[in-house]
CSV table of N, CA and C in Angstrom, one decimal:
chain,number,residue,atom,x,y,z
A,1,MET,N,1.0,-0.8,0.1
A,1,MET,CA,0.3,0.5,-0.1
A,1,MET,C,0.6,1.6,-0.3
A,2,SER,N,0.7,1.3,-0.9
A,2,SER,CA,1.1,3.4,-1.1
A,2,SER,C,1.4,4.4,0.3
A,3,SER,N,2.4,5.1,0.5
A,3,SER,CA,1.8,6.5,1.9
A,3,SER,C,1.5,7.5,1.2
A,4,ARG,N,1.1,7.9,-0.2
A,4,ARG,CA,0.5,8.9,-0.8
A,4,ARG,C,-0.3,9.1,-0.1
A,5,ALA,N,-1.2,10.2,-0.4
A,5,ALA,CA,-2.0,10.8,0.0
A,5,ALA,C,-3.0,11.0,-0.5
A,6,LEU,N,-4.4,11.0,-0.3
A,6,LEU,CA,-4.9,10.7,-1.0
A,6,LEU,C,-5.4,12.2,-1.9
A,7,PRO,N,-6.0,12.1,-3.3
A,7,PRO,CA,-5.8,13.6,-3.9
A,7,PRO,C,-7.2,14.0,-3.5
A,8,ASP,N,-7.5,15.6,-3.1
A,8,ASP,CA,-8.3,16.0,-2.3
A,8,ASP,C,-9.4,16.5,-4.0
A,9,GLU,N,-10.6,17.4,-3.6
A,9,GLU,CA,-11.7,17.2,-4.6
A,9,GLU,C,-10.6,18.4,-5.0
A,10,ALA,N,-10.2,19.0,-5.7
A,10,ALA,CA,-10.0,19.9,-6.6
A,10,ALA,C,-8.4,19.3,-7.5
A,11,GLN,N,-8.2,18.6,-6.6
A,11,GLN,CA,-6.9,17.8,-7.5
A,11,GLN,C,-7.9,16.9,-8.1
A,12,LEU,N,-8.9,16.3,-7.9
A,12,LEU,CA,-9.7,15.1,-8.3
A,12,LEU,C,-10.8,15.3,-9.7
A,13,ARG,N,-10.9,16.9,-9.3
A,13,ARG,CA,-11.9,16.7,-10.6
A,13,ARG,C,-10.8,17.6,-12.0
A,14,GLY,N,-10.0,18.0,-11.5
A,14,GLY,CA,-8.7,18.3,-12.2
A,14,GLY,C,-8.2,17.0,-13.6
A,15,VAL,N,-7.5,16.4,-12.6
A,15,VAL,CA,-7.7,14.7,-13.4
A,15,VAL,C,-8.5,14.6,-14.1
A,16,LEU,N,-10.0,13.7,-13.4
A,16,LEU,CA,-11.0,13.7,-13.9
A,16,LEU,C,-11.8,14.4,-15.6
A,17,GLY,N,-11.6,15.8,-15.1
A,17,GLY,CA,-11.2,16.4,-16.5
A,17,GLY,C,-10.7,16.2,-17.3
A,18,GLN,N,-9.6,16.0,-17.1
A,18,GLN,CA,-8.6,15.3,-18.8
A,18,GLN,C,-10.0,14.5,-19.9
A,19,PHE,N,-10.6,14.2,-19.4
A,19,PHE,CA,-11.4,13.1,-19.9
A,19,PHE,C,-12.5,13.3,-20.8
A,20,VAL,N,-12.7,13.0,-22.0
A,20,VAL,CA,-13.9,13.8,-22.5
A,20,VAL,C,-15.0,12.9,-22.1
A,21,THR,N,-16.4,14.1,-22.2
A,21,THR,CA,-17.5,13.1,-21.8
A,21,THR,C,-19.1,13.8,-23.1
A,22,GLY,N,-19.8,12.5,-23.4
A,22,GLY,CA,-20.8,13.0,-24.3
A,22,GLY,C,-21.7,13.7,-22.9
A,23,VAL,N,-22.1,14.8,-23.8
A,23,VAL,CA,-23.2,15.0,-22.9
A,23,VAL,C,-24.6,15.4,-23.4
A,24,CYS,N,-25.8,14.8,-22.7
A,24,CYS,CA,-27.2,14.4,-22.7
A,24,CYS,C,-28.5,15.6,-22.5
A,25,ALA,N,-29.3,15.1,-22.8
A,25,ALA,CA,-30.2,16.0,-21.8
A,25,ALA,C,-31.1,14.7,-21.8
A,26,VAL,N,-31.4,14.7,-20.4
A,26,VAL,CA,-32.2,13.1,-19.6
A,26,VAL,C,-33.3,14.4,-19.4
A,27,SER,N,-34.7,13.4,-19.8
A,27,SER,CA,-36.2,14.0,-19.1
A,27,SER,C,-36.6,12.6,-18.5
A,28,THR,N,-38.3,12.8,-17.8
A,28,THR,CA,-39.3,11.5,-17.0
A,28,THR,C,-40.2,12.9,-17.5
A,29,ARG,N,-40.7,11.9,-16.8
A,29,ARG,CA,-42.2,12.8,-16.2
A,29,ARG,C,-42.7,12.8,-15.3
A,30,PHE,N,-43.9,13.6,-14.8
A,30,PHE,CA,-44.6,13.4,-13.7
A,30,PHE,C,-46.0,14.2,-13.1
A,31,ASP,N,-47.3,13.3,-12.1
A,31,ASP,CA,-48.0,13.3,-12.9
A,31,ASP,C,-48.0,14.7,-11.3
A,32,THR,N,-48.5,15.7,-11.4
A,32,THR,CA,-49.3,16.9,-10.6
A,32,THR,C,-51.0,16.9,-10.5
A,33,PRO,N,-51.0,17.8,-9.4
A,33,PRO,CA,-52.7,17.6,-9.3
A,33,PRO,C,-53.6,18.4,-10.7
A,34,SER,N,-52.3,19.2,-12.0
A,34,SER,CA,-53.0,19.9,-13.0
A,34,SER,C,-52.6,18.8,-13.7
A,35,GLY,N,-52.4,17.7,-13.7
A,35,GLY,CA,-51.9,17.2,-15.3
A,35,GLY,C,-50.5,16.9,-15.3
A,36,VAL,N,-50.2,15.9,-15.9
A,36,VAL,CA,-48.8,15.6,-16.5
A,36,VAL,C,-47.5,17.2,-16.9
A,37,ARG,N,-46.7,16.5,-16.1
A,37,ARG,CA,-45.1,17.9,-16.3
A,37,ARG,C,-44.0,17.2,-17.0
A,38,HIS,N,-43.2,17.6,-17.6
A,38,HIS,CA,-41.9,17.0,-17.4
A,38,HIS,C,-40.4,17.6,-16.9
A,39,ASP,N,-39.7,17.2,-16.6
A,39,ASP,CA,-38.3,17.9,-16.1
A,39,ASP,C,-37.1,17.1,-17.0
A,40,ALA,N,-36.4,17.3,-17.1
A,40,ALA,CA,-35.2,17.3,-18.1
A,40,ALA,C,-34.2,18.2,-17.1
A,41,ILE,N,-32.8,17.3,-17.2
A,41,ILE,CA,-31.1,17.9,-16.7
A,41,ILE,C,-30.5,17.3,-17.6
A,42,ALA,N,-28.6,18.5,-17.2
A,42,ALA,CA,-28.0,17.5,-18.6
A,42,ALA,C,-27.3,16.7,-17.8
A,43,VAL,N,-26.7,15.5,-18.3
A,43,VAL,CA,-25.7,14.6,-17.9
A,43,VAL,C,-24.6,14.4,-19.0
A,44,ASN,N,-23.7,14.3,-17.8
A,44,ASN,CA,-22.5,13.9,-18.6
A,44,ASN,C,-21.9,12.7,-18.6
A,45,SER,N,-22.2,11.5,-17.1
A,45,SER,CA,-22.0,10.7,-16.5
A,45,SER,C,-23.0,9.6,-17.2
A,46,PHE,N,-23.2,9.5,-18.4
A,46,PHE,CA,-24.4,8.4,-18.9
A,46,PHE,C,-23.1,7.6,-20.1
A,47,THR,N,-23.5,6.8,-19.4
A,47,THR,CA,-22.3,5.5,-20.9
A,47,THR,C,-23.9,3.8,-20.8
A,48,SER,N,-23.9,3.3,-22.1
A,48,SER,CA,-23.8,1.5,-22.2
A,48,SER,C,-23.6,0.5,-21.1
A,49,VAL,N,-24.4,-0.4,-21.0
A,49,VAL,CA,-24.2,-1.6,-19.8
A,49,VAL,C,-23.5,-2.5,-20.2
A,50,SER,N,-24.6,-2.9,-21.7
A,50,SER,CA,-25.0,-3.8,-21.8
A,50,SER,C,-25.7,-4.3,-23.2
A,51,LEU,N,-25.7,-4.3,-23.8
A,51,LEU,CA,-26.3,-4.7,-24.7
A,51,LEU,C,-27.9,-5.5,-25.0
A,52,ASP,N,-27.5,-7.4,-24.1
A,52,ASP,CA,-28.7,-8.2,-24.2
A,52,ASP,C,-27.8,-8.7,-22.7
A,53,PRO,N,-29.4,-8.2,-21.9
A,53,PRO,CA,-30.5,-7.5,-22.6
A,53,PRO,C,-29.6,-5.5,-22.6
A,54,PRO,N,-30.2,-4.6,-23.0
A,54,PRO,CA,-29.8,-3.8,-23.7
A,54,PRO,C,-30.5,-3.0,-22.7
A,55,LEU,N,-29.6,-1.9,-22.1
A,55,LEU,CA,-28.9,-1.1,-20.5
A,55,LEU,C,-28.1,-0.3,-20.7
A,56,VAL,N,-28.4,1.1,-20.3
A,56,VAL,CA,-27.8,2.2,-20.0
A,56,VAL,C,-27.7,2.6,-18.9
A,57,SER,N,-26.8,3.4,-18.5
A,57,SER,CA,-26.4,3.9,-16.7
A,57,SER,C,-25.8,5.7,-17.2
A,58,MET,N,-26.8,6.3,-16.1
A,58,MET,CA,-26.4,7.4,-15.9
A,58,MET,C,-26.1,7.4,-13.8
A,59,TYR,N,-25.1,8.8,-13.7
A,59,TYR,CA,-25.6,8.7,-11.7
A,59,TYR,C,-25.5,10.0,-11.7
A,60,LEU,N,-26.6,10.4,-10.9
A,60,LEU,CA,-27.3,11.8,-10.2
A,60,LEU,C,-26.5,11.6,-8.8
A,61,ARG,N,-26.9,13.0,-8.1
A,61,ARG,CA,-26.9,13.4,-7.2
A,61,ARG,C,-27.7,12.6,-5.8
A,62,ASP,N,-27.5,12.1,-5.2
A,62,ASP,CA,-28.5,11.6,-4.5
A,62,ASP,C,-29.7,12.7,-3.9
A,63,ASP,N,-29.3,13.9,-3.8
A,63,ASP,CA,-29.8,14.4,-3.1
A,63,ASP,C,-31.1,15.9,-3.8
A,64,SER,N,-31.3,15.2,-5.8
A,64,SER,CA,-31.7,15.4,-7.1
A,64,SER,C,-33.5,14.8,-6.3
A,65,THR,N,-33.7,16.4,-7.0
A,65,THR,CA,-35.7,15.8,-7.4
A,65,THR,C,-35.5,15.6,-8.6
A,66,PHE,N,-34.1,15.3,-9.8
A,66,PHE,CA,-34.7,15.1,-10.8
A,66,PHE,C,-34.9,13.1,-10.8
A,67,LEU,N,-33.9,13.0,-9.4
A,67,LEU,CA,-33.7,11.1,-9.3
A,67,LEU,C,-34.8,10.6,-8.8
A,68,GLU,N,-35.6,11.8,-8.1
A,68,GLU,CA,-36.9,11.4,-6.8
A,68,GLU,C,-37.6,11.0,-8.1
A,69,ARG,N,-37.8,11.9,-9.1
A,69,ARG,CA,-38.9,12.0,-9.9
A,69,ARG,C,-39.3,10.7,-11.1
A,70,VAL,N,-37.2,10.3,-11.3
A,70,VAL,CA,-37.5,9.1,-12.0
A,70,VAL,C,-37.6,7.9,-11.5
A,71,ARG,N,-37.7,7.9,-10.4
A,71,ARG,CA,-37.8,6.9,-9.1
A,71,ARG,C,-39.6,6.5,-9.3
A,72,THR,N,-39.8,7.4,-9.7
A,72,THR,CA,-41.5,8.2,-9.2
A,72,THR,C,-42.2,7.6,-10.4
A,73,SER,N,-42.0,7.4,-11.6
A,73,SER,CA,-42.7,7.7,-12.8
A,73,SER,C,-42.0,6.2,-13.1
A,74,GLY,N,-40.5,5.5,-13.4
A,74,GLY,CA,-40.5,4.9,-13.7
A,74,GLY,C,-39.7,4.7,-15.2
A,75,GLN,N,-39.9,6.0,-15.7
A,75,GLN,CA,-39.0,6.3,-17.3
A,75,GLN,C,-38.8,7.7,-17.8
A,76,TRP,N,-37.6,7.2,-18.0
A,76,TRP,CA,-36.4,8.0,-19.1
A,76,TRP,C,-36.3,8.5,-20.0
A,77,ALA,N,-36.0,9.7,-20.9
A,77,ALA,CA,-35.7,9.4,-21.6
A,77,ALA,C,-33.9,10.5,-22.0
A,78,VAL,N,-33.2,10.0,-22.8
A,78,VAL,CA,-32.3,10.3,-23.3
A,78,VAL,C,-31.9,11.3,-24.2
A,79,SER,N,-31.0,12.3,-24.9
A,79,SER,CA,-31.4,13.2,-25.8
A,79,SER,C,-30.0,13.8,-25.7
A,80,PHE,N,-29.3,12.6,-27.0
A,80,PHE,CA,-27.4,12.8,-27.0
A,80,PHE,C,-27.3,14.2,-27.9
A,81,LEU,N,-26.5,15.6,-26.6
A,81,LEU,CA,-26.5,16.7,-27.2
A,81,LEU,C,-25.8,17.0,-28.8
A,82,GLY,N,-25.7,17.8,-29.5
A,82,GLY,CA,-25.0,17.8,-30.8
A,82,GLY,C,-24.8,19.4,-30.5
A,83,ASN,N,-23.6,20.1,-30.9
A,83,ASN,CA,-23.1,20.8,-31.3
A,83,ASN,C,-23.5,22.5,-31.2
A,84,ARG,N,-24.5,22.2,-31.3
A,84,ARG,CA,-25.6,23.6,-31.6
A,84,ARG,C,-26.7,23.3,-30.3
A,85,ALA,N,-26.7,22.7,-29.2
A,85,ALA,CA,-26.6,22.8,-27.9
A,85,ALA,C,-26.8,23.0,-27.2
A,86,ARG,N,-25.1,24.3,-27.0
A,86,ARG,CA,-24.5,24.2,-26.0
A,86,ARG,C,-25.7,25.3,-25.0
A,87,SER,N,-26.3,26.3,-25.6
A,87,SER,CA,-27.5,27.3,-24.6
A,87,SER,C,-29.0,26.3,-24.2
A,88,LEU,N,-28.6,25.0,-24.3
A,88,LEU,CA,-29.6,24.7,-23.9
A,88,LEU,C,-29.7,23.6,-22.7
A,89,VAL,N,-28.2,23.5,-22.6
A,89,VAL,CA,-26.9,23.3,-21.4
A,89,VAL,C,-27.4,24.4,-20.3
A,90,GLY,N,-26.8,25.2,-20.3
A,90,GLY,CA,-27.3,26.1,-18.8
A,90,GLY,C,-28.2,26.0,-18.1
A,91,VAL,N,-30.0,26.0,-19.5
A,91,VAL,CA,-30.6,26.2,-19.1
A,91,VAL,C,-30.5,24.3,-18.0
A,92,LEU,N,-30.5,23.4,-18.1
A,92,LEU,CA,-30.7,22.4,-17.7
A,92,LEU,C,-29.5,22.2,-17.2
A,93,THR,N,-29.4,23.0,-16.4
A,93,THR,CA,-27.6,22.4,-15.6
A,93,THR,C,-28.4,23.8,-14.2
A,94,ALA,N,-29.0,24.6,-14.6
A,94,ALA,CA,-30.2,26.0,-13.3
A,94,ALA,C,-29.9,24.7,-11.9
A,95,PRO,N,-30.3,25.1,-10.9
A,95,PRO,CA,-30.9,24.1,-9.6
A,95,PRO,C,-32.8,24.1,-10.4
A,96,ALA,N,-33.4,23.1,-9.6
A,96,ALA,CA,-34.7,22.7,-10.2
A,96,ALA,C,-35.9,24.2,-9.7
A,97,ALA,N,-35.0,24.7,-8.5
A,97,ALA,CA,-36.5,25.6,-8.6
A,97,ALA,C,-35.9,27.1,-9.0
A,98,GLN,N,-35.0,27.3,-9.8
A,98,GLN,CA,-34.6,28.8,-10.8
A,98,GLN,C,-34.8,27.4,-12.5
A,99,ARG,N,-35.1,26.4,-12.5
A,99,ARG,CA,-35.1,26.3,-14.7
A,99,ARG,C,-36.4,26.5,-14.8
A,100,PRO,N,-36.3,27.7,-15.4
A,100,PRO,CA,-38.0,28.1,-16.4
A,100,PRO,C,-38.1,26.3,-16.3
A,101,ALA,N,-40.2,26.1,-17.5
A,101,ALA,CA,-40.5,25.0,-17.6
A,101,ALA,C,-39.7,24.9,-18.9
A,102,VAL,N,-39.3,23.5,-19.0
A,102,VAL,CA,-38.7,22.3,-19.3
A,102,VAL,C,-39.2,22.3,-20.8
A,103,GLU,N,-41.0,22.1,-20.7
A,103,GLU,CA,-41.4,22.1,-21.8
A,103,GLU,C,-40.9,23.4,-23.1
A,104,ASP,N,-41.3,24.3,-22.0
A,104,ASP,CA,-40.4,25.5,-23.5
A,104,ASP,C,-38.9,26.2,-23.4
A,105,ALA,N,-37.8,25.3,-23.3
A,105,ALA,CA,-36.5,25.9,-22.6
A,105,ALA,C,-36.0,24.9,-25.1
A,106,ALA,N,-36.7,24.3,-24.9
A,106,ALA,CA,-36.5,23.4,-26.8
A,106,ALA,C,-38.0,23.5,-27.6
A,107,ASP,N,-37.1,22.5,-28.6
A,107,ASP,CA,-38.2,21.9,-29.4
A,107,ASP,C,-38.1,20.2,-28.9
A,108,TRP,N,-39.1,20.2,-27.8
A,108,TRP,CA,-38.7,18.7,-28.0
A,108,TRP,C,-40.4,18.1,-28.6
A,109,THR,N,-40.3,16.4,-28.9
A,109,THR,CA,-40.9,16.3,-29.0
A,109,THR,C,-41.5,15.0,-28.3
A,110,VAL,N,-42.4,14.5,-27.7
A,110,VAL,CA,-43.0,13.3,-26.6
A,110,VAL,C,-42.9,12.0,-27.5
A,111,GLY,N,-41.4,11.5,-26.1
A,111,GLY,CA,-41.3,10.3,-27.2
A,111,GLY,C,-42.0,8.9,-26.8
A,112,PRO,N,-42.6,8.6,-28.4
A,112,PRO,CA,-43.8,6.9,-28.0
A,112,PRO,C,-44.0,6.0,-27.7
A,113,LEU,N,-42.8,5.9,-26.5
A,113,LEU,CA,-42.7,4.4,-25.8
A,113,LEU,C,-43.0,5.4,-23.8
A,114,THR,N,-42.1,6.1,-24.0
A,114,THR,CA,-42.2,6.4,-22.2
A,114,THR,C,-43.0,7.6,-22.5
A,115,GLY,N,-43.5,8.6,-23.6
A,115,GLY,CA,-44.2,9.9,-22.9
A,115,GLY,C,-43.1,11.2,-22.5
A,116,CYS,N,-41.8,10.6,-22.4
A,116,CYS,CA,-41.4,11.6,-21.7
A,116,CYS,C,-40.4,12.0,-23.1
A,117,LEU,N,-40.0,13.6,-22.6
A,117,LEU,CA,-39.5,14.5,-23.8
A,117,LEU,C,-38.1,14.1,-24.3
A,118,VAL,N,-38.5,14.5,-26.2
A,118,VAL,CA,-36.2,13.9,-26.4
A,118,VAL,C,-36.9,15.1,-27.2
A,119,LEU,N,-35.3,15.1,-28.1
A,119,LEU,CA,-35.1,16.5,-29.1
A,119,LEU,C,-35.0,16.1,-30.7
A,120,PRO,N,-35.6,16.0,-30.8
A,120,PRO,CA,-35.2,15.0,-32.7
A,120,PRO,C,-34.6,15.5,-33.1
A,121,ASP,N,-33.2,16.7,-32.9
A,121,ASP,CA,-32.0,17.6,-33.9
A,121,ASP,C,-30.9,16.5,-33.6
A,122,GLY,N,-30.4,16.0,-32.6
A,122,GLY,CA,-29.5,15.4,-31.8
A,122,GLY,C,-28.8,14.4,-32.9
A,123,PRO,N,-27.9,14.0,-32.1
A,123,PRO,CA,-27.2,12.7,-32.5
A,123,PRO,C,-28.3,10.7,-32.4
A,124,GLY,N,-29.1,11.2,-31.6
A,124,GLY,CA,-29.6,10.4,-30.2
A,124,GLY,C,-30.9,10.7,-29.7
A,125,THR,N,-31.6,9.0,-29.9
A,125,THR,CA,-32.9,10.0,-28.6
A,125,THR,C,-32.5,8.0,-28.1
A,126,LEU,N,-32.6,8.0,-27.0
A,126,LEU,CA,-32.8,6.7,-26.2
A,126,LEU,C,-34.4,6.9,-25.6
A,127,GLU,N,-34.9,5.5,-25.2
A,127,GLU,CA,-36.2,5.8,-24.2
A,127,GLU,C,-36.0,4.6,-23.2
A,128,CYS,N,-36.5,4.9,-22.0
A,128,CYS,CA,-35.8,3.8,-20.6
A,128,CYS,C,-36.8,3.1,-20.1
A,129,ALA,N,-36.9,2.0,-19.8
A,129,ALA,CA,-37.6,2.1,-18.0
A,129,ALA,C,-37.1,1.5,-17.1
A,130,LEU,N,-37.0,2.2,-16.1
A,130,LEU,CA,-35.9,1.4,-15.5
A,130,LEU,C,-35.9,0.5,-14.4
A,131,HIS,N,-34.4,0.6,-14.1
A,131,HIS,CA,-33.9,-0.9,-14.2
A,131,HIS,C,-34.0,-1.4,-12.7
A,132,LEU,N,-32.5,-0.4,-12.1
A,132,LEU,CA,-32.3,-0.7,-11.2
A,132,LEU,C,-31.4,1.0,-11.0
A,133,THR,N,-31.5,1.1,-9.7
A,133,THR,CA,-31.5,2.8,-8.8
A,133,THR,C,-29.8,1.5,-7.3
A,134,GLN,N,-28.8,2.5,-7.7
A,134,GLN,CA,-28.0,1.7,-6.5
A,134,GLN,C,-27.1,3.6,-5.9
A,135,PRO,N,-26.9,3.3,-4.7
A,135,PRO,CA,-26.8,4.0,-3.8
A,135,PRO,C,-24.8,4.0,-4.3
A,136,LEU,N,-24.3,4.8,-4.5
A,136,LEU,CA,-23.3,4.5,-4.8
A,136,LEU,C,-21.7,6.4,-3.7
A,137,GLY,N,-21.4,6.0,-3.5
A,137,GLY,CA,-21.1,7.3,-2.3
A,137,GLY,C,-21.7,8.8,-2.4
A,138,ASP,N,-21.7,9.5,-3.1
A,138,ASP,CA,-23.1,10.9,-2.8
A,138,ASP,C,-23.5,11.2,-4.1
A,139,HIS,N,-24.0,10.3,-4.6
A,139,HIS,CA,-24.5,9.8,-6.0
A,139,HIS,C,-25.2,8.9,-5.6
A,140,VAL,N,-26.0,8.3,-7.2
A,140,VAL,CA,-26.9,7.3,-7.7
A,140,VAL,C,-26.5,7.2,-8.5
A,141,LEU,N,-26.5,5.7,-8.8
A,141,LEU,CA,-26.1,4.9,-10.2
A,141,LEU,C,-28.1,4.1,-10.4
A,142,VAL,N,-27.7,5.1,-12.1
A,142,VAL,CA,-29.0,4.6,-12.6
A,142,VAL,C,-29.1,4.2,-13.4
A,143,VAL,N,-29.7,2.5,-13.9
A,143,VAL,CA,-30.3,1.9,-14.4
A,143,VAL,C,-31.2,1.9,-15.2
A,144,GLY,N,-31.3,2.1,-16.7
A,144,GLY,CA,-32.0,1.9,-17.6
A,144,GLY,C,-32.2,0.6,-18.4
A,145,ARG,N,-33.5,0.2,-19.2
A,145,ARG,CA,-33.4,-1.0,-20.3
A,145,ARG,C,-34.3,-0.3,-21.2
A,146,VAL,N,-33.0,0.4,-22.0
A,146,VAL,CA,-33.5,0.4,-23.6
A,146,VAL,C,-34.9,0.4,-24.2
A,147,LEU,N,-35.7,0.5,-24.0
A,147,LEU,CA,-37.0,0.2,-25.2
A,147,LEU,C,-36.6,1.1,-26.5
A,148,GLY,N,-36.2,1.5,-27.3
A,148,GLY,CA,-36.3,2.7,-27.8
A,148,GLY,C,-35.6,3.1,-28.3
A,149,ALA,N,-34.6,3.2,-29.8
A,149,ALA,CA,-33.6,4.0,-29.7
A,149,ALA,C,-33.1,4.6,-31.3
A,150,VAL,N,-32.9,5.8,-31.8
A,150,VAL,CA,-33.0,6.7,-32.6
A,150,VAL,C,-31.6,7.0,-33.1
A,151,GLY,N,-31.3,7.0,-34.1
A,151,GLY,CA,-29.9,7.7,-34.1
A,151,GLY,C,-29.8,8.5,-35.4
A,152,ARG,N,-29.0,9.5,-35.2
A,152,ARG,CA,-29.1,10.8,-36.7
A,152,ARG,C,-27.2,11.6,-36.8
A,153,ASP,N,-26.7,11.3,-37.8
A,153,ASP,CA,-25.6,11.6,-38.0
A,153,ASP,C,-25.8,13.0,-37.9
A,154,HIS,N,-24.9,13.8,-36.4
A,154,HIS,CA,-25.3,15.0,-36.4
A,154,HIS,C,-23.6,14.7,-35.3
A,155,GLU,N,-23.4,16.0,-35.6
A,155,GLU,CA,-22.3,16.3,-34.9
A,155,GLU,C,-22.2,16.6,-33.2
A,156,PRO,N,-21.6,15.5,-32.7
A,156,PRO,CA,-22.0,15.8,-30.6
A,156,PRO,C,-21.0,16.7,-29.8
A,157,LEU,N,-22.1,17.5,-29.0
A,157,LEU,CA,-21.6,17.9,-27.6
A,157,LEU,C,-20.8,17.4,-26.9
A,158,VAL,N,-19.7,18.1,-26.4
A,158,VAL,CA,-18.7,17.3,-25.6
A,158,VAL,C,-18.2,18.4,-24.2
A,159,PHE,N,-17.5,17.9,-23.5
A,159,PHE,CA,-17.7,18.1,-22.3
A,159,PHE,C,-15.4,17.9,-21.8
A,160,HIS,N,-14.9,18.5,-21.4
A,160,HIS,CA,-13.5,18.4,-20.9
A,160,HIS,C,-13.2,20.0,-20.9
A,161,ARG,N,-12.2,19.4,-19.7
A,161,ARG,CA,-11.3,20.5,-18.6
A,161,ARG,C,-13.0,21.6,-18.4
A,162,GLY,N,-14.0,21.0,-17.9
A,162,GLY,CA,-14.6,21.8,-17.4
A,162,GLY,C,-15.5,22.9,-18.1
A,163,THR,N,-15.5,22.8,-20.2
A,163,THR,CA,-16.7,23.2,-20.8
A,163,THR,C,-17.1,22.3,-21.5
A,164,PHE,N,-17.9,23.1,-22.3
A,164,PHE,CA,-18.3,21.7,-23.2
A,164,PHE,C,-17.3,22.5,-24.4
A,165,THR,N,-17.8,22.1,-25.5
A,165,THR,CA,-16.6,21.8,-26.8
A,165,THR,C,-17.5,21.0,-28.3
A,166,GLY,N,-17.1,21.3,-29.3
A,166,GLY,CA,-17.7,20.3,-30.3
A,166,GLY,C,-16.2,19.1,-30.1
A,167,ILE,N,-16.3,18.5,-31.6
A,167,ILE,CA,-15.5,17.8,-31.7
A,167,ILE,C,-15.3,18.4,-33.7
A,168,ALA,N,-13.7,18.2,-33.8
A,168,ALA,CA,-13.8,18.0,-35.6
A,168,ALA,C,-13.5,16.6,-36.1
A,169,PRO,N,-15.0,16.7,-36.6
A,169,PRO,CA,-14.1,15.3,-37.8
A,169,PRO,C,-13.3,14.9,-38.2
A,170,THR,N,-13.0,13.8,-38.8
A,170,THR,CA,-11.9,13.4,-39.1
A,170,THR,C,-11.9,13.2,-41.0
A,171,ARG,N,-11.5,14.0,-41.4
A,171,ARG,CA,-11.2,13.8,-42.9
A,171,ARG,C,-10.9,12.3,-43.6
């Protein structure tokens, strides 16, 4: 065992920031006394888990309002964001109490399998049923079973070194 000290939070954030991730809008729906409402957040902790069965995952803060809505509805959708969606990220990363109605934040369509909002102009969308949640540290692993997938040939938005950027296509 090494006698080196564990990295502090700032150092760990700096090292992890070197890893390039994609950016998605994740949405869910929930019931209110006045009817169905939608919520969405930006996520960069999304990954594929399995092709058989088709499973994907994301990590959400354990105190997240969005997490509770996903657990209650049992359904969520993922829209991979394109490079033109940078302004949407600012809306979707605002605290829940400060976010405008998500329905007004973009040109969403309603996913046919879950009723969750999806963005029809990004690199792809997935609709998922909640498969499991597992607390891990200060986050919760959320695994979804993919019910449907649509892919498009669009340039993705990526996150690197604490900022959003696009990627240059190789030719």
